[in-house]
Amino acid sequence: MITTIAFDIYGTLIDPNEVNTSIEKFTGLKAGDFMEVWRNKQLEYSFRRGLMKDYVPFPVCTLNALEFADTYFETQLTDADKKELMEVWKKLPAYNDVKSGLKALKNGGVNIYAFSNGRKEDIKHLLEKADILDLFDGTVSVETVRSFKPDPAVYEFLAGESGSGKSHTWLVSSNPFDVIGAIKSGLKTAWLKRNPSQVFDPWGVSPDVVTDNILGLQKLIAGKTNSGVSPDNAAL
Amino acid sequence: MITTIAFDIYGTLIDPNEVNTSIEKFTGLKAGDFMEVWRNKQLEYSFRRGLMKDYVPFPVCTLNALEFADTYFETQLTDADKKELMEVWKKLPAYNDVKSGLKALKNGGVNIYAFSNGRKEDIKHLLEKADILDLFDGTVSVETVRSFKPDPAVYEFLAGESGSGKSHTWLVSSNPFDVIGAIKSGLKTAWLKRNPSQVFDPWGVSPDVVTDNILGLQKLIAGKTNSGVSPDNAAL
């Protein structure tokens, strides 16, 4: 059975640092703190919306979280400011290792999927802008399930869409909550630890693979998979 | 129909500041930051466990969050240190307004419930230590439902247990996520804004009542309830 490797997007393939740079214009020195609150609330809102069975498209979580941060930091952003900040998420660059890493995996004979909390159209648009869309065999959005990661239903849906079954579907993410959700749902997992100081939640479970970039991923995954990934075929 | 007023515990009735004081012994100046990360992760873990349908007793969320904070801040707490910090949560004092506020509500002829993410036995023990247990008509724990706030199932369960029905059951909480969960489930709500700088999540919904202490709660609730609360009977 052919292996599917599904990638989370933000922080995993796409570098969100440019959002931080844009925030500086509005908040000055507080940019780092503002970004942290915005991102944490964005995720918290998705967890709570999922738990409440009160789905909204992910950009609503992002906007509500921005409004929270604006009130919290008393930055008094105008509607135009908020619109400008929301737009930044749509045109971020991929990390340096992504294009060659994905190509190597593709040459190794696996399916590559994008798997995100975002809307399908937004994901495609973002990957196209980052010039990597043509490397994917498919995109899977939680919007079909109307819930958010780490709801088991979204990982079940991914495994179904991939056609590889749970035991041959990998989730690669820089977000520990995403990795743990996939582990608990029976998928194979790789934690992409892009930030060396990031902490993996101490829940008594571990990813199959831990790495700091995509280039080394193929061999690591091949070592943990019985079929479908052949490192010898790869342009590594 | 008699009105039920269900109170959240930590931050609403019980003052968690003493946890902060105990942390200082281990972390020094970082105590405030440590406490914030510990508390935020504790809640995040409960949201994620609820969403993942992977229930664990709430103290497991609290301990895992403490372990996360310990790694994040590199505080190298021993098992004995962690045990000491976990114990502090079991014997915290009530806020100053709580005893007289609850008595006034009780004299006004409403049912008073404790409603918490904590285990039923732990809630009772905590309220007994704080010398307010005898003021409650009942305690409702999420452990029966095996999920966490703000899962609609836990508010449905509360309304069922209270015997007051949704339209006569109030949730009083200092936590906006709890208030929003109750609103979305059709309960009446009061946001106890104990911290003047706290931000209510901008989700387009509002509590029926906002107040900064329990003493004024009875009149506010009476103004929003057709029956069951009589401010004239109260010892206010």
Short mmCIF file of C-alpha atoms in Angstrom, two decimals:
data_model
loop_
_atom_site.label_atom_id
_atom_site.label_comp_id
_atom_site.label_asym_id
_atom_site.label_seq_id
_atom_site.Cartn_x
_atom_site.Cartn_y
_atom_site.Cartn_z
CA MET A 1 0.00 0.00 0.00
CA ILE A 2 1.37 3.42 -0.92
CA THR A 3 2.26 5.68 2.00
CA THR A 4 0.65 9.09 2.43
CA ILE A 5 2.49 11.87 4.20
CA ALA A 6 0.16 14.66 5.28
CA PHE A 7 1.66 17.99 6.25
CA ASP A 8 0.26 20.59 8.54
CA ILE A 9 0.71 24.06 7.01
CA TYR A 10 1.41 27.00 9.34
CA GLY A 11 4.68 26.64 11.22
CA THR A 12 5.31 23.32 9.49
CA LEU A 13 5.60 24.21 5.77
CA ILE A 14 4.78 27.91 5.80
CA ASP A 15 6.82 30.36 7.87
CA PRO A 16 4.53 32.68 9.89
CA ASN A 17 7.34 35.04 10.89
CA GLU A 18 6.24 37.61 8.34
CA VAL A 19 3.01 38.07 10.30
CA ASN A 20 5.21 39.07 13.20
CA THR A 21 7.01 41.63 11.05
CA SER A 22 3.69 43.13 9.94
CA ILE A 23 2.49 43.41 13.53
CA GLU A 24 5.52 45.56 14.41
CA LYS A 25 4.09 48.35 12.28
CA PHE A 26 1.07 48.54 14.60
CA THR A 27 2.48 47.53 17.97
CA GLY A 28 6.19 48.37 17.92
CA LEU A 29 8.18 46.55 20.57
CA LYS A 30 5.22 44.49 21.72
CA ALA A 31 5.09 42.59 18.40
CA GLY A 32 6.43 39.31 19.80
CA ASP A 33 4.02 39.31 22.74
CA PHE A 34 1.12 40.36 20.51
CA MET A 35 1.85 37.55 18.05
CA GLU A 36 2.06 34.99 20.85
CA VAL A 37 -1.33 36.00 22.28
CA TRP A 38 -2.89 36.13 18.80
CA ARG A 39 -1.61 32.66 17.86
CA ASN A 40 -2.42 31.08 21.24
CA LYS A 41 -5.97 32.47 21.20
CA GLN A 42 -6.45 31.40 17.55
CA LEU A 43 -5.68 27.81 18.56
CA GLU A 44 -7.61 28.00 21.85
CA TYR A 45 -10.66 29.27 19.95
CA SER A 46 -10.40 26.35 17.51
CA PHE A 47 -10.16 23.85 20.41
CA ARG A 48 -13.16 25.42 22.15
CA ARG A 49 -15.24 25.71 18.95
CA GLY A 50 -14.50 22.05 18.23
CA LEU A 51 -15.41 20.98 21.77
CA MET A 52 -18.57 23.13 21.68
CA LYS A 53 -19.61 21.72 18.30
CA ASP A 54 -19.91 25.35 17.21
CA TYR A 55 -17.87 25.28 14.01
CA VAL A 56 -16.92 28.47 12.23
CA PRO A 57 -14.43 28.77 9.35
CA PHE A 58 -10.88 29.04 10.71
CA PRO A 59 -10.44 32.69 9.59
CA VAL A 60 -13.22 33.59 12.06
CA CYS A 61 -11.10 32.07 14.86
CA THR A 62 -8.14 34.07 13.56
CA LEU A 63 -10.11 37.34 13.42
CA ASN A 64 -11.71 36.85 16.85
CA ALA A 65 -8.27 36.10 18.28
CA LEU A 66 -6.91 39.29 16.67
CA GLU A 67 -9.77 41.25 18.24
CA PHE A 68 -8.97 39.69 21.61
CA ALA A 69 -5.28 40.64 21.29
CA ASP A 70 -6.24 44.16 20.20
CA THR A 71 -8.35 44.65 23.34
CA TYR A 72 -5.80 42.92 25.59
CA PHE A 73 -2.90 45.09 24.39
CA GLU A 74 -5.05 48.22 23.93
CA THR A 75 -3.65 48.69 20.44
CA GLN A 76 -6.86 50.22 19.05
CA LEU A 77 -6.52 48.72 15.60
CA THR A 78 -8.93 50.06 12.98
CA ASP A 79 -10.96 47.74 10.76
CA ALA A 80 -8.50 48.55 7.96
CA ASP A 81 -5.56 47.57 10.22
CA LYS A 82 -7.21 44.25 11.08
CA LYS A 83 -7.95 43.59 7.42
CA GLU A 84 -4.31 44.27 6.55
CA LEU A 85 -3.08 41.89 9.26
CA MET A 86 -5.52 39.16 8.20
CA GLU A 87 -4.28 39.46 4.59
CA VAL A 88 -0.70 38.70 5.63
CA TRP A 89 -1.64 35.10 6.49
CA LYS A 90 -2.60 34.53 2.84
CA LYS A 91 0.81 35.15 1.28
CA LEU A 92 3.52 33.75 3.51
CA PRO A 93 6.66 32.01 2.22
CA ALA A 94 7.56 28.34 2.67
CA TYR A 95 10.56 27.46 4.87
CA ASN A 96 13.80 26.97 2.92
CA ASP A 97 13.82 23.17 3.17
CA VAL A 98 10.24 22.66 2.01
CA LYS A 99 10.44 22.66 -1.79
CA SER A 100 13.41 20.31 -2.07
CA GLY A 101 12.16 18.19 0.83
CA LEU A 102 8.75 17.67 -0.74
CA LYS A 103 10.33 16.92 -4.15
CA ALA A 104 12.55 14.25 -2.59
CA LEU A 105 9.58 12.63 -0.87
CA LYS A 106 7.59 12.72 -4.11
CA ASN A 107 10.48 11.07 -5.98
CA GLY A 108 10.52 8.43 -3.27
CA GLY A 109 7.03 7.38 -4.31
CA VAL A 110 4.70 8.59 -1.59
CA ASN A 111 1.50 10.61 -1.73
CA ILE A 112 1.84 14.09 -0.31
CA TYR A 113 -1.16 15.82 1.21
CA ALA A 114 -1.75 19.20 2.81
CA PHE A 115 -3.91 18.86 5.92
CA SER A 116 -5.08 21.99 7.69
CA ASN A 117 -7.58 23.72 9.93
CA GLY A 118 -7.86 26.26 7.11
CA ARG A 119 -10.42 26.29 4.32
CA LYS A 120 -9.57 24.21 1.26
CA GLU A 121 -9.60 27.20 -1.08
CA ASP A 122 -7.40 29.23 1.28
CA ILE A 123 -4.90 26.35 1.60
CA LYS A 124 -4.62 26.01 -2.18
CA HIS A 125 -4.22 29.74 -2.63
CA LEU A 126 -1.50 29.91 0.04
CA LEU A 127 0.45 26.93 -1.36
CA GLU A 128 0.18 28.35 -4.85
CA LYS A 129 1.56 31.72 -3.72
CA ALA A 130 4.42 29.85 -1.99
CA ASP A 131 5.02 28.01 -5.29
CA ILE A 132 4.61 24.48 -3.88
CA LEU A 133 1.00 23.60 -4.74
CA ASP A 134 1.93 21.33 -7.68
CA LEU A 135 3.90 19.07 -5.32
CA PHE A 136 0.76 17.92 -3.50
CA ASP A 137 -1.43 14.99 -4.42
CA GLY A 138 -4.32 16.42 -2.46
CA THR A 139 -5.46 18.88 0.16
CA VAL A 140 -7.67 17.92 3.09
CA SER A 141 -9.45 20.58 5.12
CA VAL A 142 -11.30 20.13 8.41
CA GLU A 143 -14.15 22.22 6.96
CA THR A 144 -15.76 19.08 5.54
CA VAL A 145 -15.93 17.56 9.03
CA ARG A 146 -16.90 20.93 10.58
CA SER A 147 -14.55 20.50 13.52
CA PHE A 148 -10.91 21.25 14.28
CA LYS A 149 -7.71 19.40 15.12
CA PRO A 150 -7.26 17.42 17.38
CA ASP A 151 -10.83 16.02 17.06
CA PRO A 152 -10.39 12.30 16.16
CA ALA A 153 -12.98 12.81 13.41
CA VAL A 154 -10.60 14.98 11.37
CA TYR A 155 -7.78 12.39 11.47
CA GLU A 156 -10.24 9.63 10.55
CA PHE A 157 -11.33 11.80 7.63
CA LEU A 158 -7.72 12.36 6.53
CA ALA A 159 -6.97 8.61 6.63
CA GLY A 160 -10.09 7.94 4.58
CA GLU A 161 -9.29 10.61 1.99
CA SER A 162 -5.66 9.53 1.64
CA GLY A 163 -6.59 6.00 0.63
CA SER A 164 -3.57 4.72 2.57
CA GLY A 165 -5.36 3.57 5.72
CA LYS A 166 -4.28 4.66 9.18
CA SER A 167 -1.15 2.53 9.38
CA HIS A 168 0.29 4.02 6.17
CA THR A 169 -0.79 7.63 6.74
CA TRP A 170 1.73 9.94 8.39
CA LEU A 171 0.98 13.30 9.95
CA VAL A 172 3.91 15.72 9.94
CA SER A 173 3.42 18.78 12.11
CA SER A 174 5.38 21.28 14.16
CA ASN A 175 2.41 21.50 16.54
CA PRO A 176 2.52 18.95 19.39
CA PHE A 177 -1.28 19.13 19.83
CA ASP A 178 -1.65 18.02 16.19
CA VAL A 179 0.90 15.21 16.55
CA ILE A 180 -0.76 13.92 19.74
CA GLY A 181 -4.18 14.04 18.09
CA ALA A 182 -2.87 11.93 15.21
CA ILE A 183 -1.11 9.46 17.55
CA LYS A 184 -4.30 8.93 19.55
CA SER A 185 -6.18 8.34 16.29
CA GLY A 186 -3.75 5.61 15.21
CA LEU A 187 -1.78 7.48 12.54
CA LYS A 188 2.01 7.49 12.20
CA THR A 189 3.53 10.80 13.21
CA ALA A 190 6.58 13.00 12.80
CA TRP A 191 7.11 16.04 15.01
CA LEU A 192 8.91 18.73 13.04
CA LYS A 193 10.66 20.59 15.84
CA ARG A 194 11.46 23.82 14.03
CA ASN A 195 11.96 25.72 17.27
CA PRO A 196 14.61 24.01 19.45
CA SER A 197 13.10 25.35 22.67
CA GLN A 198 9.60 24.05 21.94
CA VAL A 199 8.21 21.62 24.53
CA PHE A 200 6.28 18.45 23.62
CA ASP A 201 3.27 18.01 25.90
CA PRO A 202 4.09 15.43 28.60
CA TRP A 203 1.06 13.22 27.97
CA GLY A 204 2.97 9.94 27.95
CA VAL A 205 2.94 9.49 24.18
CA SER A 206 5.70 10.11 21.64
CA PRO A 207 5.87 10.69 17.89
CA ASP A 208 7.43 7.96 15.73
CA VAL A 209 9.94 10.46 14.40
CA VAL A 210 11.38 13.79 15.59
CA THR A 211 13.34 16.00 13.18
CA ASP A 212 14.16 19.67 12.65
CA ASN A 213 13.71 19.81 8.87
CA ILE A 214 11.99 18.04 6.00
CA LEU A 215 15.14 17.08 4.11
CA GLY A 216 15.97 14.27 6.52
CA LEU A 217 12.37 13.13 6.79
CA GLN A 218 12.37 10.55 4.04
CA LYS A 219 14.99 8.27 5.56
CA LEU A 220 13.47 8.60 9.03
CA ILE A 221 10.03 7.66 7.76
CA ALA A 222 11.39 4.85 5.59
CA GLY A 223 12.97 3.35 8.71
CA LYS A 224 9.55 3.20 10.37
CA THR A 225 7.46 2.09 7.39
CA ASN A 226 7.31 -1.36 5.85
CA SER A 227 6.54 -0.26 2.31
CA GLY A 228 5.87 2.71 0.09
CA VAL A 229 8.96 4.78 0.85
CA SER A 230 12.18 3.93 -0.90
CA PRO A 231 15.05 6.20 0.12
CA ASP A 232 17.23 4.75 -2.65
CA ASN A 233 14.97 6.21 -5.34
CA ALA A 234 15.12 9.63 -3.85
CA ALA A 235 17.12 12.60 -5.04
CA LEU A 236 18.61 13.11 -1.59
CA MET B 1 -39.92 26.95 39.18
CA ILE B 2 -37.09 27.50 41.67
CA THR B 3 -33.95 29.07 40.24
CA THR B 4 -30.59 27.31 40.44
CA ILE B 5 -27.39 29.32 40.54
CA ALA B 6 -24.37 27.19 39.73
CA PHE B 7 -20.94 28.54 40.58
CA ASP B 8 -17.65 27.74 38.96
CA ILE B 9 -14.99 27.22 41.64
CA TYR B 10 -11.41 28.33 40.88
CA GLY B 11 -11.13 32.07 40.31
CA THR B 12 -14.86 32.44 40.89
CA LEU B 13 -15.38 31.34 44.52
CA ILE B 14 -11.91 30.17 45.48
CA ASP B 15 -8.90 32.48 45.26
CA PRO B 16 -5.99 30.77 43.48
CA ASN B 17 -3.46 33.48 44.43
CA GLU B 18 -1.98 31.26 47.12
CA VAL B 19 -0.79 28.86 44.40
CA ASN B 20 1.16 31.79 43.01
CA THR B 21 2.74 32.44 46.41
CA SER B 22 3.80 28.79 46.70
CA ILE B 23 5.37 28.87 43.25
CA GLU B 24 7.64 31.74 44.32
CA LYS B 25 9.49 29.34 46.61
CA PHE B 26 10.55 27.31 43.57
CA THR B 27 10.81 29.88 40.80
CA GLY B 28 11.53 33.24 42.45
CA LEU B 29 10.72 36.21 40.26
CA LYS B 30 9.29 34.09 37.48
CA ALA B 31 6.33 33.04 39.68
CA GLY B 32 3.76 35.14 37.82
CA ASP B 33 4.85 33.90 34.41
CA PHE B 34 5.06 30.31 35.67
CA MET B 35 1.55 30.48 37.10
CA GLU B 36 0.16 31.93 33.87
CA VAL B 37 1.68 29.14 31.76
CA TRP B 38 0.56 26.49 34.26
CA ARG B 39 -3.03 27.77 34.36
CA ASN B 40 -3.26 28.33 30.58
CA LYS B 41 -1.92 24.84 29.82
CA GLN B 42 -4.22 23.28 32.44
CA LEU B 43 -7.22 24.76 30.62
CA GLU B 44 -5.82 24.07 27.13
CA TYR B 45 -5.29 20.42 28.11
CA SER B 46 -8.88 20.17 29.32
CA PHE B 47 -10.17 21.67 26.04
CA ARG B 48 -8.03 19.29 23.98
CA ARG B 49 -8.87 16.23 26.11
CA GLY B 50 -12.56 17.09 25.74
CA LEU B 51 -12.27 17.57 21.97
CA MET B 52 -10.23 14.35 21.64
CA LYS B 53 -12.75 12.38 23.72
CA ASP B 54 -9.74 11.33 25.80
CA TYR B 55 -11.00 12.13 29.29
CA VAL B 56 -8.70 12.03 32.27
CA PRO B 57 -9.50 13.33 35.77
CA PHE B 58 -8.83 17.07 35.97
CA PRO B 59 -5.83 16.68 38.35
CA VAL B 60 -4.06 14.82 35.51
CA CYS B 61 -4.49 17.93 33.32
CA THR B 62 -3.16 20.03 36.20
CA LEU B 63 -0.13 17.77 36.75
CA ASN B 64 0.68 17.50 33.02
CA ALA B 65 0.46 21.29 32.76
CA LEU B 66 2.81 21.64 35.74
CA GLU B 67 5.27 19.27 34.02
CA PHE B 68 5.01 21.36 30.85
CA ALA B 69 5.73 24.58 32.78
CA ASP B 70 8.63 22.91 34.60
CA THR B 71 10.25 21.95 31.27
CA TYR B 72 9.41 25.30 29.64
CA PHE B 73 10.95 27.36 32.47
CA GLU B 74 13.73 24.81 33.17
CA THR B 75 12.89 24.89 36.87
CA GLN B 76 13.88 21.24 37.43
CA LEU B 77 11.22 20.55 40.04
CA THR B 78 11.56 17.26 41.89
CA ASP B 79 8.63 14.88 42.30
CA ALA B 80 8.34 16.13 45.88
CA ASP B 81 8.19 19.74 44.66
CA LYS B 82 5.44 18.88 42.19
CA LYS B 83 3.51 17.02 44.87
CA GLU B 84 3.77 20.04 47.17
CA LEU B 85 2.51 22.38 44.44
CA MET B 86 -0.37 20.05 43.55
CA GLU B 87 -1.43 19.94 47.22
CA VAL B 88 -1.81 23.73 47.34
CA TRP B 89 -4.85 23.56 45.03
CA LYS B 90 -6.68 21.50 47.67
CA LYS B 91 -6.72 24.08 50.45
CA LEU B 92 -7.25 27.53 49.02
CA PRO B 93 -9.40 30.22 50.67
CA ALA B 94 -12.67 31.64 49.35
CA TYR B 95 -12.77 35.27 48.21
CA ASN B 96 -13.98 37.71 50.90
CA ASP B 97 -17.43 38.25 49.38
CA VAL B 98 -18.26 34.57 48.94
CA LYS B 99 -19.63 33.45 52.29
CA SER B 100 -21.98 36.40 52.80
CA GLY B 101 -22.88 36.48 49.10
CA LEU B 102 -23.89 32.81 49.07
CA LYS B 103 -25.85 33.22 52.33
CA ALA B 104 -27.79 36.13 50.86
CA LEU B 105 -28.64 34.13 47.74
CA LYS B 106 -29.69 31.17 49.84
CA ASN B 107 -31.96 33.41 51.95
CA GLY B 108 -33.45 34.67 48.71
CA GLY B 109 -34.75 31.18 48.00
CA VAL B 110 -32.58 29.79 45.22
CA ASN B 111 -30.70 26.53 44.89
CA ILE B 112 -26.93 26.92 44.99
CA TYR B 113 -24.74 24.44 43.17
CA ALA B 114 -21.00 24.04 42.73
CA PHE B 115 -20.15 23.14 39.14
CA SER B 116 -16.58 22.29 38.27
CA ASN B 117 -14.11 20.52 36.00
CA GLY B 118 -12.76 19.00 39.23
CA ARG B 119 -13.70 15.65 40.74
CA LYS B 120 -16.75 15.64 42.98
CA GLU B 121 -14.80 14.48 46.03
CA ASP B 122 -12.10 17.10 45.46
CA ILE B 123 -14.72 19.86 45.10
CA LYS B 124 -16.41 18.87 48.35
CA HIS B 125 -13.09 18.67 50.18
CA LEU B 126 -12.02 22.10 48.89
CA LEU B 127 -15.33 23.79 49.78
CA GLU B 128 -15.26 22.17 53.22
CA LYS B 129 -11.73 23.46 53.87
CA ALA B 130 -12.89 26.94 52.77
CA ASP B 131 -15.83 26.59 55.22
CA ILE B 132 -18.60 27.10 52.64
CA LEU B 133 -19.67 23.53 51.78
CA ASP B 134 -22.85 23.66 53.88
CA LEU B 135 -24.16 26.56 51.78
CA PHE B 136 -24.51 24.38 48.67
CA ASP B 137 -27.56 22.35 47.68
CA GLY B 138 -25.46 20.16 45.44
CA THR B 139 -22.19 19.72 43.59
CA VAL B 140 -21.98 18.78 39.92
CA SER B 141 -18.74 17.50 38.44
CA VAL B 142 -17.95 16.96 34.77
CA GLU B 143 -16.48 13.56 35.70
CA THR B 144 -19.90 11.92 35.29
CA VAL B 145 -20.05 13.14 31.67
CA ARG B 146 -16.33 12.37 31.13
CA SER B 147 -15.70 15.63 29.30
CA PHE B 148 -14.79 19.20 30.20
CA LYS B 149 -16.27 22.68 29.99
CA PRO B 150 -17.29 24.09 27.50
CA ASP B 151 -18.65 20.82 26.03
CA PRO B 152 -22.44 21.36 25.69
CA ALA B 153 -22.93 17.95 27.32
CA VAL B 154 -21.67 19.21 30.69
CA TYR B 155 -24.11 22.18 30.73
CA GLU B 156 -26.97 19.89 29.69
CA PHE B 157 -25.99 17.63 32.58
CA LEU B 158 -25.93 20.56 35.02
CA ALA B 159 -29.39 21.72 33.90
CA GLY B 160 -30.70 18.17 34.32
CA GLU B 161 -29.18 17.75 37.77
CA SER B 162 -30.37 21.14 39.03
CA GLY B 163 -34.01 20.31 38.35
CA SER B 164 -34.53 23.94 37.31
CA GLY B 165 -34.43 23.48 33.55
CA LYS B 166 -32.20 25.54 31.30
CA SER B 167 -34.16 28.78 31.51
CA HIS B 168 -33.95 28.84 35.33
CA THR B 169 -30.38 27.62 35.69
CA TRP B 170 -27.66 30.27 35.98
CA LEU B 171 -23.96 29.73 35.51
CA VAL B 172 -21.76 32.18 37.40
CA SER B 173 -18.11 32.11 36.40
CA SER B 174 -15.08 34.35 36.18
CA ASN B 175 -13.96 32.37 33.12
CA PRO B 176 -15.32 33.74 29.81
CA PHE B 177 -14.93 30.32 28.13
CA ASP B 178 -17.27 28.85 30.77
CA VAL B 179 -19.80 31.68 30.41
CA ILE B 180 -19.81 31.38 26.60
CA GLY B 181 -20.24 27.60 26.85
CA ALA B 182 -23.28 28.09 29.09
CA ILE B 183 -24.76 30.81 26.85
CA LYS B 184 -24.47 28.57 23.78
CA SER B 185 -26.17 25.77 25.72
CA GLY B 186 -29.14 27.99 26.60
CA LEU B 187 -28.41 28.70 30.28
CA LYS B 188 -28.57 32.10 31.94
CA THR B 189 -25.14 33.49 32.74
CA ALA B 190 -23.29 35.94 34.95
CA TRP B 191 -19.67 36.85 34.27
CA LEU B 192 -17.90 37.55 37.55
CA LYS B 193 -15.21 39.92 36.38
CA ARG B 194 -12.85 39.67 39.35
CA ASN B 195 -9.92 41.02 37.38
CA PRO B 196 -10.76 44.45 35.88
CA SER B 197 -8.32 43.98 32.99
CA GLN B 198 -9.75 40.61 31.90
CA VAL B 199 -11.06 40.49 28.32
CA PHE B 200 -14.30 38.75 27.34
CA ASP B 201 -13.84 36.76 24.13
CA PRO B 202 -15.28 38.75 21.19
CA TRP B 203 -17.52 35.96 19.88
CA GLY B 204 -20.61 38.12 19.45
CA VAL B 205 -22.40 36.85 22.57
CA SER B 206 -22.79 38.48 25.98
CA PRO B 207 -23.60 37.28 29.49
CA ASP B 208 -26.94 38.33 30.99
CA VAL B 209 -25.14 39.93 33.91
CA VAL B 210 -21.63 41.29 34.53
CA THR B 211 -20.48 42.04 38.08
CA ASP B 212 -17.26 42.20 40.08
CA ASN B 213 -18.50 40.48 43.25
CA ILE B 214 -21.16 38.09 44.51
CA LEU B 215 -22.79 40.51 46.94
CA GLY B 216 -24.53 42.42 44.19
CA LEU B 217 -25.44 39.29 42.28
CA GLN B 218 -28.85 38.66 43.76
CA LYS B 219 -30.47 41.89 42.60
CA LEU B 220 -28.88 41.61 39.17
CA ILE B 221 -30.16 38.06 38.72
CA ALA B 222 -33.59 38.92 40.11
CA GLY B 223 -33.89 41.61 37.46
CA LYS B 224 -33.36 39.01 34.74
CA THR B 225 -35.44 36.17 36.21
CA ASN B 226 -39.22 35.89 36.29
CA SER B 227 -39.42 33.88 39.47
CA GLY B 228 -37.44 32.18 42.14
CA VAL B 229 -35.29 35.06 43.33
CA SER B 230 -36.77 37.58 45.66
CA PRO B 231 -34.35 40.36 46.58
CA ASP B 232 -36.75 41.65 49.25
CA ASN B 233 -36.34 38.46 51.27
CA ALA B 234 -32.61 38.68 51.26
CA ALA B 235 -30.35 39.86 54.05
CA LEU B 236 -28.64 42.35 51.78
#
